[in-house]
Coordinates of C-alpha atoms and ligand atoms in Angstrom, one line a residue:
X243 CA 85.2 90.2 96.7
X244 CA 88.2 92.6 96.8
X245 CA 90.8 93.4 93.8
X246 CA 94.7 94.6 94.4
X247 CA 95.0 97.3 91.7
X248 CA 98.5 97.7 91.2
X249 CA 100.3 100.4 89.2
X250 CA 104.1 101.0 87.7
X251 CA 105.5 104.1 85.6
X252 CA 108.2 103.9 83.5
X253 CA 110.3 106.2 81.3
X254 CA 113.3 104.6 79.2
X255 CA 112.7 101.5 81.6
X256 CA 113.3 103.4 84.4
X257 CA 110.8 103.4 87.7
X258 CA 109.2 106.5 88.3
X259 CA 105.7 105.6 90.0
X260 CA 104.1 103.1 91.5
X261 CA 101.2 102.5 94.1
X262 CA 98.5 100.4 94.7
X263 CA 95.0 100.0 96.2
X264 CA 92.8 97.4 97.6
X265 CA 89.5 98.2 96.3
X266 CA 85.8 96.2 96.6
X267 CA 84.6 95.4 92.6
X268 CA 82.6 98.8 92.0
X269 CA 85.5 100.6 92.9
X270 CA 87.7 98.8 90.6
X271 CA 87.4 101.3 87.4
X272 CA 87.9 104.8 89.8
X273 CA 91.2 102.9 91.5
X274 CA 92.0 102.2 88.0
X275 CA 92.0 105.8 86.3
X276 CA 92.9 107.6 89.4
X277 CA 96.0 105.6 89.7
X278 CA 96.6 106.2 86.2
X279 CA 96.2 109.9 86.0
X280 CA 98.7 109.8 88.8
X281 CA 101.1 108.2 87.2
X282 CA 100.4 110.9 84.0
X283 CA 101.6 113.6 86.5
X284 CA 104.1 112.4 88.9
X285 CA 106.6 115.3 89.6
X286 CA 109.5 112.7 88.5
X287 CA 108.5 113.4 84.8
X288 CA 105.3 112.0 82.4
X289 CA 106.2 108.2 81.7
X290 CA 106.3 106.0 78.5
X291 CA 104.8 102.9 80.0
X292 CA 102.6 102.7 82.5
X293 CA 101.6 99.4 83.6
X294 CA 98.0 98.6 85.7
X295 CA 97.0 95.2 87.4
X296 CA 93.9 94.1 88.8
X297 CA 93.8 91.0 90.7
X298 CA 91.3 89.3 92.9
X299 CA 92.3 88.8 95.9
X300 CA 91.8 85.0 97.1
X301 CA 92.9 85.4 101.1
X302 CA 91.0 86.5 103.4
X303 CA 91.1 90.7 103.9
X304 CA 93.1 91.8 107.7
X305 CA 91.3 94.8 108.9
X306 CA 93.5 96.5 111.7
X307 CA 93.4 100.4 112.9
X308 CA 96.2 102.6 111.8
X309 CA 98.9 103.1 114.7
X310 CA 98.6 106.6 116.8
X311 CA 100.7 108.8 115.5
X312 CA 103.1 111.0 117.8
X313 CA 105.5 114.0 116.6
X314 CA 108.1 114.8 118.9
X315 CA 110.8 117.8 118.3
X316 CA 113.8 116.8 116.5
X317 CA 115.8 119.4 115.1
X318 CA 118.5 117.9 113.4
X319 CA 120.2 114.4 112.1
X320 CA 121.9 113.7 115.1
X321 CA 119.1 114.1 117.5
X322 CA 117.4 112.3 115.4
X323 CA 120.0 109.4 115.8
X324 CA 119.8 109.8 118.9
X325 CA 116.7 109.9 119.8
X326 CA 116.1 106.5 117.8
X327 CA 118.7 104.9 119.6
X328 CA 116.8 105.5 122.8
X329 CA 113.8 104.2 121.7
X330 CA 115.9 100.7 120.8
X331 CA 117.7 100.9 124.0
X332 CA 114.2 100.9 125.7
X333 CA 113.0 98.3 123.7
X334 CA 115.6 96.1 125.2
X335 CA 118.1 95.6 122.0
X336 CA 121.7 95.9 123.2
X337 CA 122.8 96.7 119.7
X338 CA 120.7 99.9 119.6
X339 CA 123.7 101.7 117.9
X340 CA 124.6 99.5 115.6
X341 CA 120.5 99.1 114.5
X342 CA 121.0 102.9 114.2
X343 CA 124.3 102.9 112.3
X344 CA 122.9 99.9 109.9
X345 CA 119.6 102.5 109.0
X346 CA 122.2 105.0 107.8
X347 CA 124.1 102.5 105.7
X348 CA 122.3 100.8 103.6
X349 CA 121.5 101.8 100.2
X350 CA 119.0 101.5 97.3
X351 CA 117.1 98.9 98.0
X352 CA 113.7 98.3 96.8
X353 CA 112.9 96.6 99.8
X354 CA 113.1 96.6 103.7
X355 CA 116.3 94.7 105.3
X356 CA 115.1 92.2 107.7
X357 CA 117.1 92.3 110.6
X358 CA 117.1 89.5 113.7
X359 CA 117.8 91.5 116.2
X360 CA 119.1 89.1 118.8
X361 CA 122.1 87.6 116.1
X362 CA 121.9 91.1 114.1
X363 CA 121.4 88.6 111.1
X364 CA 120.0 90.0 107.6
X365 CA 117.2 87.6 107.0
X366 CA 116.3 89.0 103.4
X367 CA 116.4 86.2 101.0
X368 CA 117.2 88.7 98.5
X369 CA 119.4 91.6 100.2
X370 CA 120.0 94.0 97.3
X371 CA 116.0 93.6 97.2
X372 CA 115.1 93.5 100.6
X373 CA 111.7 92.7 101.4
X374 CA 108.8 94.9 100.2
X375 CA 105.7 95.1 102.4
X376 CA 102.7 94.7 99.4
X377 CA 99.0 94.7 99.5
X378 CA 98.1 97.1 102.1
X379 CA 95.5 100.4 101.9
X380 CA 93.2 102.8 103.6
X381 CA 89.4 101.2 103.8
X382 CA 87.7 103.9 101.8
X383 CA 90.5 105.8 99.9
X384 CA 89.8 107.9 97.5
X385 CA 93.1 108.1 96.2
X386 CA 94.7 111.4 95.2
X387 CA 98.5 112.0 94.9
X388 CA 101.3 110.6 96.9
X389 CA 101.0 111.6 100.4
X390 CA 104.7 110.1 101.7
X391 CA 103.2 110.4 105.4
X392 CA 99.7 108.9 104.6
X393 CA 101.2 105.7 102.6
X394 CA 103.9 105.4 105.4
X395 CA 101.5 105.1 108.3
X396 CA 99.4 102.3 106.1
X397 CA 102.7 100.4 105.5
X398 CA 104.1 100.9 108.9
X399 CA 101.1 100.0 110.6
X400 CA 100.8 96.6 108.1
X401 CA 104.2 96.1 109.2
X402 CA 103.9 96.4 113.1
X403 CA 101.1 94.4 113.1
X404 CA 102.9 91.4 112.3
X405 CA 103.8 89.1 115.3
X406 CA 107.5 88.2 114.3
X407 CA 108.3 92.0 114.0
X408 CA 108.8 94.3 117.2
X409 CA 109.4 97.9 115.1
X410 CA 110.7 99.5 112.3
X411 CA 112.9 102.2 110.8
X412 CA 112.8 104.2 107.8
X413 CA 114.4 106.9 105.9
X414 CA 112.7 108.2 102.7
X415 CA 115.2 107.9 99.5
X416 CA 113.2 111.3 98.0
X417 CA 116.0 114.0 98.1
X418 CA 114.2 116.8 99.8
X419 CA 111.6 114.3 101.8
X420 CA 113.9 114.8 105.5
X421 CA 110.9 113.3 107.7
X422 CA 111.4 109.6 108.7
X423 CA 109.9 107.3 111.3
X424 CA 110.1 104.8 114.0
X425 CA 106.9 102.6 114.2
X426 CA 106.4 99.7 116.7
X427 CA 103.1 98.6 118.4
X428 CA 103.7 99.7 121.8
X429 CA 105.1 103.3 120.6
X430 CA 103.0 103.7 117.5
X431 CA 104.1 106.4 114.6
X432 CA 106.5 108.5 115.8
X433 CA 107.2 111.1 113.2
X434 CA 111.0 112.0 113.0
X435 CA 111.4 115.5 111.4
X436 CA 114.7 116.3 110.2
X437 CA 116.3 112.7 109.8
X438 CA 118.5 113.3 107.4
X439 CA 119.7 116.7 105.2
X440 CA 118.0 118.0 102.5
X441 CA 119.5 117.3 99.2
X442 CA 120.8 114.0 100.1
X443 CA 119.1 110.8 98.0
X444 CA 120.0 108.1 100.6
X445 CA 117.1 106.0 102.4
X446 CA 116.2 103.1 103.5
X447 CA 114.0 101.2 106.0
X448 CA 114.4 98.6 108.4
X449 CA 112.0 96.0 109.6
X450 CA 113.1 94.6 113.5
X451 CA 112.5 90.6 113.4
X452 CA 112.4 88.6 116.6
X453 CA 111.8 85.2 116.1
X454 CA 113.5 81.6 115.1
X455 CA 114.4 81.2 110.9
X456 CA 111.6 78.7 110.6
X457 CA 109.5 81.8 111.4
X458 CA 110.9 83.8 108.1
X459 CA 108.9 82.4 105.8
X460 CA 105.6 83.0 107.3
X461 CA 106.8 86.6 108.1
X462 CA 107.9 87.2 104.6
X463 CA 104.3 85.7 103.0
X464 CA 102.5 88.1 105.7
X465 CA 104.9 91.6 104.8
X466 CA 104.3 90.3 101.3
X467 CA 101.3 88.8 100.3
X468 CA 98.6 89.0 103.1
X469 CA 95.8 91.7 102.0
X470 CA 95.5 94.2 105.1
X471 CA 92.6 97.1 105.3
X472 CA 93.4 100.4 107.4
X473 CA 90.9 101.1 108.8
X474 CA 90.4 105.0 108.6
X475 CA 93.6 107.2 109.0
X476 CA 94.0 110.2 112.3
X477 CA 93.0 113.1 111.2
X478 CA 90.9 112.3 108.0
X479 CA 89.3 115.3 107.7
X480 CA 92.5 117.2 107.7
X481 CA 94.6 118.0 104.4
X482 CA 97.4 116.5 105.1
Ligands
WAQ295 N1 108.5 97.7 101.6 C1 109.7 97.7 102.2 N2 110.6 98.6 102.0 C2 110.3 99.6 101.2 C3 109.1 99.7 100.5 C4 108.1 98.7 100.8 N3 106.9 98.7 100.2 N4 109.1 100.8 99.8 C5 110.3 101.4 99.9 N5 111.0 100.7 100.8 C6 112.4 101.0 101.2 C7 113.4 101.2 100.1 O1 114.6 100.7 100.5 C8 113.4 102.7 100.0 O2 114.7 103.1 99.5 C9 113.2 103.1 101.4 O3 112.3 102.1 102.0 C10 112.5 104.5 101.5 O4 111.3 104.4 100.6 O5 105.5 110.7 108.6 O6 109.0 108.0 101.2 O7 109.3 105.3 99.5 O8 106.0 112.1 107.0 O9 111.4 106.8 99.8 C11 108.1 108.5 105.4 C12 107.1 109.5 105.8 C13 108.2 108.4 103.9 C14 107.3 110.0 107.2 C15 109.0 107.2 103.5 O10 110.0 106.1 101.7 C16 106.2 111.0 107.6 C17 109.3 107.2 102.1 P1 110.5 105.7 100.3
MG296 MG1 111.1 107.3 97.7

């Protein structure tokens, strides 16, 4: 049996933290007080409320291996633009631009915009949400602080293993976090330094959906609610 520990930090009902695990029941207590001793000393300031959930998890776990991970040289914002148009030109998508243009506009979100690529339709149920992909971690974590690049590759590769979704962009919203990504399963994790300026509290990320509407539901459930496993993460023994 696995659990889902979840956790949420609050100051003045405001988020600061949150994170979760998936964890096996002898692991449950060590997910639970490491994520609360990072919530105690996230850099965003000590919290007033900090809220922990354990659930048992009743599907059936998705173990998958974390994408490869590339890094290629990007110097500035609009290489970086770019170079991620390129990539969605040779993915095929005629509106490679305007994917590009739509990653740079939209704005606190929780979630992920869900975009069809052939009508350039926002799928998102919710679209000041978005959709948030949930219930994904490293086999074996032993938690620690937040890592931005470790929990993006888990997400991304949750994300790209999903049938309905060819790839997907993302900008970090942390002002002084300037590395993004572009993720798909035929180019992996491609690490994009310098995607936006420092200083700057925009982000977003967008998930690239090919598929029929009667196909969103079952896409949503899977970003959503379908426990995925990591299995080990490149370079492990590294600090990184
Ligand atoms: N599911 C979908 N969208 C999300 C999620 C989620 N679980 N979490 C955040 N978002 C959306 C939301 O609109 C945020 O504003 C935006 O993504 C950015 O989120 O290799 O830190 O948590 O070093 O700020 C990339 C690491 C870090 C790159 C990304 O994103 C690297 C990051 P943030
Ligand atoms: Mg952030």
């Amino acid at each position: 049996m696995h659990y889902a520990v979840k956790m949420r930090a609050e100051r003045d009902a405001r988020h600061i933290s949150g994170a979760e695990r998936i964890v096996g029941a002898s692991d449950v207590d060590s997910a639970v007080s490491s994520l609360v001793e990072r919530a105690r000393s996230h850099p965003n300031g000590s919290p007033d409320t900090i809220t922990v959930t354990v659930q048992e998890l009743c599907r059936p776990l998705l173990r998958i291996p974390p994408l490869p991970v590339s890094e290629p040289a990007i110097t500035c914002p609009e290489e970086a633009r770019a170079f991620l148009a390129q990539e969605l030109s040779a993915m095929g998508l005629a509106t490679a631009e305007k994917i590009v243009t739509l990653l740079y506009t939209v704005r606190a979100m929780r979630g992920a915009v869900l975009l069809n690529v052939d009508t350039m339709e926002r799928m998102e149920p919710d679209k000041q949400r978005g959709v948030r992909a949930t219930c994904m971690d490293y086999e074996g974590n032993a938690g620690g602080p937040k890592n931005h690049f470790r929990e993006a590759l888990c997400l991304a590769s949750k994300v790209s293993a999903c049938p309905c979704i060819l790839g997907e962009l993302c900008i970090s919203d942390d002002e002084h976090y300037t590395t993004g990504y572009f993720a798909s399963r035929s180019r992996g994790y491609v690490r994009i330094a310098n995607i936006k300026e420092a200083g700057t509290d925009f982000g977003g990320r967008v998930f690239l959906f090919k598929g029929t509407s009667a196909d969103v539901p079952a896409c949503i459930d899977y970003l959503e609610s379908q426990p995925v496993l990591v299995e080990g993460f490149p370079g492990r023994d590294n600090a990184f």
